[in-house]
Amino acid sequence: MGPLRSLLTTRGKALVGAGIVLVLAGVAFGFVDLIRFGVLAVALPFAAALVVRTRRTRMRIERHISPDRVSVGQVAHVTMTLQNVSPQTTPLFLAEERLDYVLGDRPRFVVGRISPRQSRTVEYSVRSHLRGHHPLGPLGAEVTDPFGLAIRSAVLEGTADLVVLPAVHPLSASRQPSSGVGSEGEQAHLLALHGEDDVTVREYRDGDDLRRIHWPSTARTGDLMVRQEDRPAQRRAVLLLDPRPSAHGGSGATGSFEWAVTALASIAAHLTDNGYAVHLVCVETVDTTRAGDPMTIDEILGTLAVTQPREETGEDDVLRAAQALTEAGGFVVAVIGPSDPEVTARVASLRQVGTTGLALVLDASTFGSAPDADAVGTHVDVLRLAGWRAVPVSRGDDIGHTWDVLTTVTVGARQ
């Protein structure tokens, strides 16, 4: 009787209580009919519980997600097929899909009776404000009797994953005047974006044409540097994401780490469209040794969808992987937080002579609690003195506008 009692609803338990009162009253006053009504009131809920308990069916759940990869804020449509694989008809039941809270309210629907070997289809939509892999399911089911006296809950196995990619913001590719003075300050926006690895430089050798002297590199190194005649078949870009929790502020969709991920996703898409071979350096690509390989935009977005701050991996592994790539030359973009000047100095050393380095330094304190963050200006200055084009980023800054500002800043210029 104990297992059956656990299946009773509040209405069923109330009816049992009322039945017991009727039985006692009938005995006390000698009314046999009252005793009969009391016994019926007690028996009916337990009979309903017995029926609910014995109605067992087996179902196969399949989910089709369209599209199976969406960006933050986009809607995904889910078609769920419930197939009855048992030899008896399923009862009418209430189903609730179990979802991550970021996908919104859990959809609930009433599923009618399904004959053996037959199926029924239901549809619902989800939207996520947070990137990642989000499971859909399992499906919770509740079977009740027609009077609502007993209920049995079950979980129908089977899940599917919805991949939510970071949002990609369009970045400008128009020609804009650079800020600052001097030969580098007068370069067009296109050269500022492409970087000087498009014009490879080396030390001057006897017999080189003096017209090919690269004066900005000569000024930085103190040695005569000239442009190479050959150019790489494909430009290369290295994107670096700061994984340290101490370098970021805030949490969730409004935190600085999420801003950094969205910025790198937008930059990667922009550079890929412009013919770059893009390398993504973050804890995930370092762990899987993918940092050394150029990645397609789909692979980059898929990796950025699941990346998270991780202290245990250590910035040493990430910086070593980035150093191995930048030593061979290449355009480098770093999104870092203002924590630990030594780490910022190591990032600054990644830019090689004759190449362009762009840095977005997150002002972590403006995104939320950031007890370990330093003043952002010091870190920006370290990078600019090392020849980087660096700008501070605050909460609320538009990614497209920040990119425009960054790619028009002269090396070493003040904003």
Coordinates of C-alpha atoms in Angstrom, one line a residue:
M1 CA 0.0 0.0 0.0
G2 CA 2.9 2.3 0.7
P3 CA 4.1 2.6 -3.0
L4 CA 0.5 3.2 -4.1
R5 CA 0.1 6.0 -1.5
S6 CA 3.1 7.8 -2.9
L7 CA 1.3 8.0 -6.3
L8 CA -1.7 9.8 -4.9
T9 CA -2.2 13.4 -5.8
T10 CA -3.5 16.0 -3.2
R11 CA -7.0 15.4 -4.5
G12 CA -6.6 11.7 -4.1
K13 CA -5.2 12.0 -0.5
A14 CA -8.1 14.4 0.4
L15 CA -10.6 11.8 -1.0
V16 CA -9.0 9.1 1.1
G17 CA -9.2 11.3 4.2
A18 CA -12.8 12.1 3.5
G19 CA -13.6 8.4 3.0
I20 CA -12.0 7.5 6.4
V21 CA -14.1 10.2 8.1
L22 CA -17.3 8.9 6.4
V23 CA -16.5 5.3 7.6
L24 CA -15.9 6.5 11.2
A25 CA -19.1 8.6 11.1
G26 CA -21.1 5.6 9.7
V27 CA -19.8 3.3 12.4
A28 CA -20.5 5.9 15.2
F29 CA -24.1 6.7 14.0
G30 CA -24.9 3.3 12.6
F31 CA -25.4 4.4 9.0
V32 CA -24.4 1.5 6.8
D33 CA -24.8 3.5 3.6
L34 CA -22.4 6.1 5.0
I35 CA -19.9 3.3 5.6
R36 CA -20.3 2.1 2.0
F37 CA -19.7 5.6 0.6
G38 CA -16.6 5.9 2.9
V39 CA -15.2 2.6 1.7
L40 CA -15.7 3.6 -1.9
A41 CA -14.1 7.0 -1.3
V42 CA -11.0 5.3 0.2
A43 CA -10.8 2.5 -2.5
L44 CA -11.2 4.8 -5.6
P45 CA -7.9 6.7 -5.2
F46 CA -5.9 3.5 -4.6
A47 CA -7.6 1.8 -7.6
A48 CA -6.6 4.8 -9.7
A49 CA -3.0 4.6 -8.4
L50 CA -2.9 0.9 -9.2
V51 CA -4.1 1.6 -12.8
V52 CA -1.5 4.3 -13.2
R53 CA 1.2 2.2 -11.9
T54 CA 0.5 -0.7 -14.2
R55 CA 0.2 1.4 -17.4
R56 CA 3.8 1.0 -18.5
T57 CA 4.9 1.6 -22.1
R58 CA 8.2 1.9 -23.9
M59 CA 8.9 4.8 -26.3
R60 CA 11.7 5.9 -28.5
I61 CA 12.5 9.6 -28.6
E62 CA 14.2 11.3 -31.6
R63 CA 14.9 15.0 -31.9
H64 CA 15.7 16.9 -35.0
I65 CA 17.1 20.4 -34.6
S66 CA 17.0 22.9 -37.4
P67 CA 19.5 24.4 -37.7
D68 CA 21.7 22.4 -35.4
R69 CA 24.2 25.3 -34.9
V70 CA 22.8 28.7 -34.2
S71 CA 24.3 32.0 -33.0
V72 CA 23.5 33.7 -29.7
G73 CA 20.0 35.1 -29.9
Q74 CA 18.9 33.0 -32.9
V75 CA 15.9 30.7 -32.8
A76 CA 16.3 26.9 -33.3
H77 CA 13.3 24.8 -34.1
V78 CA 13.1 21.3 -32.6
T79 CA 10.9 18.5 -34.0
M80 CA 10.5 15.6 -31.5
T81 CA 9.2 12.3 -32.6
L82 CA 7.7 9.9 -30.0
Q83 CA 7.4 6.3 -31.2
N84 CA 5.5 3.7 -29.2
V85 CA 7.6 0.5 -29.4
S86 CA 5.5 -1.4 -26.9
P87 CA 2.6 -3.8 -27.7
Q88 CA 0.0 -1.7 -26.0
T89 CA -1.5 1.7 -26.6
T90 CA 0.1 4.5 -24.5
P91 CA -2.1 6.5 -22.1
L92 CA -2.7 10.2 -22.4
F93 CA 0.2 11.9 -20.7
L94 CA 1.7 15.3 -20.0
A95 CA 5.2 15.8 -21.3
E96 CA 7.8 18.4 -20.3
E97 CA 11.1 18.8 -22.1
R98 CA 14.0 19.3 -19.7
L99 CA 16.3 22.2 -20.9
D100 CA 19.1 24.4 -19.7
Y101 CA 17.8 27.5 -18.1
V102 CA 19.5 29.6 -20.8
L103 CA 17.2 28.1 -23.4
G104 CA 14.1 29.6 -21.8
D105 CA 11.0 28.1 -20.3
R106 CA 10.6 24.3 -20.5
P107 CA 8.0 23.4 -23.2
R108 CA 5.0 21.4 -21.9
F109 CA 2.5 19.6 -24.0
V110 CA -0.2 16.9 -23.8
V111 CA 0.5 13.8 -25.8
G112 CA -2.5 11.8 -26.9
R113 CA -2.7 8.0 -27.0
I114 CA -0.3 6.4 -29.4
S115 CA -1.1 3.0 -30.9
P116 CA 1.6 0.2 -31.0
R117 CA 4.4 0.9 -33.5
Q118 CA 2.9 4.3 -34.3
S119 CA 4.5 7.7 -33.6
R120 CA 3.5 11.3 -32.8
T121 CA 5.4 14.5 -33.5
V122 CA 5.5 17.7 -31.4
E123 CA 7.5 20.8 -32.1
Y124 CA 8.9 23.7 -30.1
S125 CA 11.4 26.5 -30.4
V126 CA 14.3 27.5 -28.2
R127 CA 16.5 30.6 -28.1
S128 CA 19.8 31.0 -26.1
H129 CA 21.4 34.2 -24.9
L130 CA 24.6 32.2 -23.9
R131 CA 26.9 30.3 -26.2
G132 CA 27.9 26.7 -25.6
H133 CA 26.6 23.1 -26.0
H134 CA 23.2 22.9 -24.5
P135 CA 21.5 19.5 -24.0
L136 CA 17.8 19.0 -25.0
G137 CA 16.1 16.4 -22.9
P138 CA 15.5 14.0 -21.4
L139 CA 11.7 14.2 -21.6
G140 CA 9.7 14.1 -18.4
A141 CA 6.3 12.4 -18.6
E142 CA 3.4 12.4 -16.2
V143 CA 0.6 9.8 -16.4
T144 CA -2.6 10.5 -14.5
D145 CA -6.1 9.0 -14.2
P146 CA -9.2 10.7 -15.6
F147 CA -10.2 12.0 -12.1
G148 CA -6.7 13.3 -11.2
L149 CA -6.5 11.1 -8.1
A150 CA -3.1 9.5 -8.9
I151 CA -0.1 10.5 -10.9
R152 CA 3.1 8.7 -12.0
S153 CA 6.2 10.5 -13.2
A154 CA 8.8 8.9 -15.5
V155 CA 11.8 10.1 -17.5
L156 CA 12.0 9.0 -21.1
E157 CA 15.7 8.6 -22.0
G158 CA 17.3 10.3 -25.0
T159 CA 18.9 13.7 -25.5
A160 CA 20.3 15.9 -28.2
D161 CA 22.8 18.8 -28.2
L162 CA 22.2 22.3 -29.5
V163 CA 25.4 24.1 -30.4
V164 CA 25.1 27.9 -29.8
L165 CA 27.9 29.8 -31.4
P166 CA 29.2 33.2 -30.4
A167 CA 27.6 36.1 -32.2
V168 CA 29.5 37.5 -35.2
H169 CA 29.5 41.3 -35.7
P170 CA 30.2 42.7 -39.1
L171 CA 33.6 44.6 -39.3
S172 CA 34.4 47.4 -41.7
A173 CA 36.7 46.7 -44.6
S174 CA 36.5 50.2 -46.1
R175 CA 39.5 52.5 -46.5
Q176 CA 39.9 54.9 -43.7
P177 CA 42.7 57.4 -42.8
S178 CA 45.0 56.3 -40.1
S179 CA 45.7 58.5 -37.1
G180 CA 49.1 59.9 -36.2
V181 CA 52.0 61.1 -38.4
G182 CA 54.9 59.7 -40.3
S183 CA 55.0 57.1 -43.0
E184 CA 53.2 54.5 -40.9
G185 CA 50.6 56.9 -39.8
E186 CA 49.7 57.7 -43.4
Q187 CA 49.2 54.1 -44.5
A188 CA 45.7 53.2 -45.7
H189 CA 43.3 51.2 -43.6
L190 CA 43.9 48.1 -45.8
L191 CA 47.5 48.0 -44.9
A192 CA 46.8 48.6 -41.3
L193 CA 44.5 45.6 -41.4
H194 CA 46.6 43.3 -43.4
G195 CA 49.7 43.9 -41.5
E196 CA 53.2 44.3 -42.7
D197 CA 53.7 40.6 -43.0
D198 CA 52.3 41.2 -46.5
V199 CA 55.5 43.1 -47.2
T200 CA 58.1 40.8 -45.7
V201 CA 61.2 42.5 -44.5
R202 CA 64.8 41.4 -43.9
E203 CA 68.2 43.0 -43.2
Y204 CA 69.9 45.0 -46.0
R205 CA 72.4 43.2 -48.2
D206 CA 75.0 44.7 -50.5
G207 CA 73.4 45.2 -53.9
D208 CA 69.8 45.6 -52.7
D209 CA 67.9 48.4 -54.3
L210 CA 67.8 51.4 -52.0
R211 CA 64.2 52.1 -53.1
R212 CA 63.1 48.9 -51.3
I213 CA 64.4 50.1 -47.9
H214 CA 61.6 49.7 -45.3
W215 CA 62.0 52.9 -43.2
P216 CA 59.6 52.1 -40.3
S217 CA 61.4 48.8 -39.6
T218 CA 64.8 50.5 -40.0
A219 CA 63.8 53.1 -37.5
R220 CA 62.7 50.5 -35.0
T221 CA 65.7 48.2 -35.3
G222 CA 68.5 50.6 -36.0
D223 CA 69.6 48.5 -39.0
L224 CA 68.8 48.9 -42.6
M225 CA 65.8 46.7 -43.5
V226 CA 64.4 46.1 -47.0
R227 CA 61.2 44.6 -48.4
Q228 CA 61.3 41.1 -49.7
E229 CA 60.4 40.7 -53.4
D230 CA 58.4 37.6 -52.8
R231 CA 55.2 37.5 -50.7
P232 CA 53.5 34.6 -48.9
A233 CA 50.9 32.7 -50.9
Q234 CA 48.4 33.3 -48.1
R235 CA 48.5 35.8 -45.3
R236 CA 48.5 34.3 -41.8
A237 CA 46.8 35.7 -38.7
V238 CA 47.2 34.5 -35.1
L239 CA 44.4 35.2 -32.7
L240 CA 45.1 35.0 -29.0
L241 CA 42.5 34.7 -26.2
D242 CA 43.5 35.4 -22.6
P243 CA 42.2 32.4 -20.5
R244 CA 43.0 33.7 -17.0
P245 CA 39.9 34.2 -14.8
S246 CA 41.9 36.9 -12.9
A247 CA 42.2 38.9 -16.1
H248 CA 38.4 39.2 -16.6
G249 CA 35.6 40.9 -14.9
G250 CA 31.9 40.2 -14.5
S251 CA 30.2 37.0 -15.3
G252 CA 27.7 35.5 -17.8
A253 CA 26.7 37.2 -21.0
T254 CA 27.8 40.6 -19.8
G255 CA 31.3 39.6 -18.6
S256 CA 34.5 40.6 -20.2
F257 CA 35.3 37.1 -21.2
E258 CA 32.1 36.8 -23.3
W259 CA 33.0 40.2 -24.9
A260 CA 36.4 38.8 -25.8
V261 CA 35.0 35.6 -27.3
T262 CA 32.5 37.6 -29.4
A263 CA 35.2 40.0 -30.6
L264 CA 37.5 37.1 -31.6
A265 CA 34.7 35.4 -33.4
S266 CA 34.0 38.5 -35.4
I267 CA 37.6 39.2 -36.2
A268 CA 38.1 35.5 -37.3
A269 CA 35.2 35.7 -39.6
H270 CA 36.4 39.0 -41.0
L271 CA 40.0 37.8 -41.6
T272 CA 38.8 34.5 -43.1
D273 CA 36.6 36.4 -45.6
N274 CA 39.7 38.4 -46.5
G275 CA 41.8 35.3 -47.4
Y276 CA 43.8 34.8 -44.2
A277 CA 44.9 31.5 -42.8
V278 CA 43.7 32.0 -39.2
H279 CA 45.2 30.3 -36.1
L280 CA 43.3 30.4 -32.9
V281 CA 45.3 30.1 -29.7
C282 CA 43.2 29.4 -26.6
V283 CA 43.2 26.7 -24.0
E284 CA 41.1 24.3 -26.1
T285 CA 43.3 24.5 -29.2
V286 CA 46.4 24.1 -27.1
D287 CA 45.0 21.0 -25.3
T288 CA 44.1 19.5 -28.7
T289 CA 47.3 20.7 -30.5
R290 CA 45.1 22.5 -33.0
A291 CA 46.7 25.8 -32.3
G292 CA 49.5 25.1 -34.9
D293 CA 47.0 24.4 -37.7
P294 CA 45.0 27.0 -39.6
M295 CA 41.3 26.5 -38.9
T296 CA 38.1 27.2 -40.9
I297 CA 35.6 29.7 -39.6
D298 CA 33.3 26.8 -38.7
E299 CA 36.0 25.2 -36.6
I300 CA 36.9 28.5 -35.0
L301 CA 33.3 29.3 -34.0
G302 CA 32.8 25.7 -32.8
T303 CA 35.8 26.0 -30.5
L304 CA 34.9 29.5 -29.3
A305 CA 31.4 28.2 -28.5
V306 CA 32.8 26.0 -25.7
T307 CA 35.9 27.9 -24.5
Q308 CA 35.9 28.9 -20.9
P309 CA 38.4 30.7 -18.5
R310 CA 40.8 28.1 -17.1
E311 CA 43.5 28.8 -14.5
E312 CA 44.9 25.3 -14.4
T313 CA 46.0 25.2 -18.0
G314 CA 48.2 28.2 -17.3
E315 CA 49.1 31.1 -19.6
D316 CA 52.5 29.6 -20.2
D317 CA 51.2 26.9 -22.5
V318 CA 49.0 29.4 -24.4
L319 CA 51.9 31.9 -24.8
R320 CA 54.4 29.3 -25.8
A321 CA 52.0 28.1 -28.5
A322 CA 51.5 31.7 -29.7
Q323 CA 55.3 32.3 -29.7
A324 CA 55.9 29.3 -31.9
L325 CA 53.5 30.7 -34.5
T326 CA 54.5 34.3 -34.4
E327 CA 58.2 33.5 -34.7
A328 CA 57.5 32.5 -38.3
G329 CA 55.9 35.9 -38.9
G330 CA 52.3 36.8 -39.2
F331 CA 49.6 39.2 -38.2
V332 CA 48.7 38.8 -34.5
V333 CA 45.6 39.9 -32.6
A334 CA 45.4 39.5 -28.9
V335 CA 42.5 40.1 -26.6
I336 CA 43.8 40.2 -23.0
G337 CA 42.9 41.5 -19.6
P338 CA 44.9 43.9 -17.4
S339 CA 46.4 41.4 -14.9
D340 CA 50.1 40.8 -14.2
P341 CA 52.4 43.1 -16.1
E342 CA 54.8 40.3 -16.8
V343 CA 52.2 38.4 -18.8
T344 CA 51.4 41.5 -20.8
A345 CA 55.2 42.0 -21.5
R346 CA 55.3 38.4 -22.8
V347 CA 52.4 39.1 -25.0
A348 CA 54.1 42.2 -26.3
S349 CA 57.1 40.1 -27.2
L350 CA 55.0 38.1 -29.6
R351 CA 55.1 40.7 -32.3
Q352 CA 58.0 40.2 -34.6
V353 CA 59.9 42.9 -36.5
G354 CA 58.1 43.8 -39.7
T355 CA 54.7 42.5 -38.6
T356 CA 51.6 44.1 -37.1
G357 CA 50.2 43.4 -33.7
L358 CA 46.8 44.5 -32.6
A359 CA 45.7 44.3 -29.0
L360 CA 42.3 44.8 -27.3
V361 CA 42.9 45.3 -23.6
L362 CA 39.8 44.7 -21.6
D363 CA 39.1 47.2 -18.8
A364 CA 37.9 44.3 -16.6
S365 CA 36.6 46.5 -13.7
T366 CA 34.0 48.1 -16.0
F367 CA 32.4 44.7 -16.7
G368 CA 31.9 43.8 -13.1
S369 CA 33.8 42.5 -10.1
A370 CA 37.5 42.2 -11.0
P371 CA 39.5 42.2 -7.8
D372 CA 42.8 41.1 -9.5
A373 CA 42.6 43.5 -12.4
D374 CA 45.1 46.4 -12.7
A375 CA 44.6 49.8 -14.3
V376 CA 44.2 49.2 -18.0
G377 CA 46.3 52.2 -19.1
T378 CA 49.6 50.7 -17.9
H379 CA 49.1 47.5 -19.9
V380 CA 48.1 49.5 -23.0
D381 CA 51.2 51.6 -22.7
V382 CA 53.4 48.5 -22.5
L383 CA 52.0 47.1 -25.7
R384 CA 52.3 50.4 -27.6
L385 CA 55.9 50.9 -26.5
A386 CA 56.6 47.4 -28.0
G387 CA 55.1 48.5 -31.3
W388 CA 51.6 47.2 -30.9
R389 CA 48.4 49.0 -31.9
A390 CA 46.5 48.7 -28.6
V391 CA 43.2 50.2 -27.4
P392 CA 41.4 49.8 -24.0
V393 CA 37.9 48.2 -24.1
S394 CA 35.2 49.1 -21.6
R395 CA 31.8 47.5 -21.1
G396 CA 29.3 48.6 -23.7
D397 CA 31.9 49.3 -26.4
D398 CA 30.8 48.3 -29.8
I399 CA 33.0 45.6 -31.4
G400 CA 32.8 47.1 -34.9
H401 CA 33.7 50.6 -33.7
T402 CA 36.5 49.3 -31.6
W403 CA 38.0 47.4 -34.5
D404 CA 37.8 50.5 -36.7
V405 CA 39.6 52.5 -34.0
L406 CA 42.2 49.8 -33.5
T407 CA 43.1 49.3 -37.1
T408 CA 43.6 53.1 -37.7
V409 CA 45.8 53.7 -34.7
T410 CA 49.4 54.3 -35.5
V411 CA 52.0 52.2 -33.8
G412 CA 52.9 53.9 -30.5
A413 CA 50.3 56.7 -31.0
R414 CA 48.3 57.9 -28.0
Q415 CA 44.5 58.0 -28.2

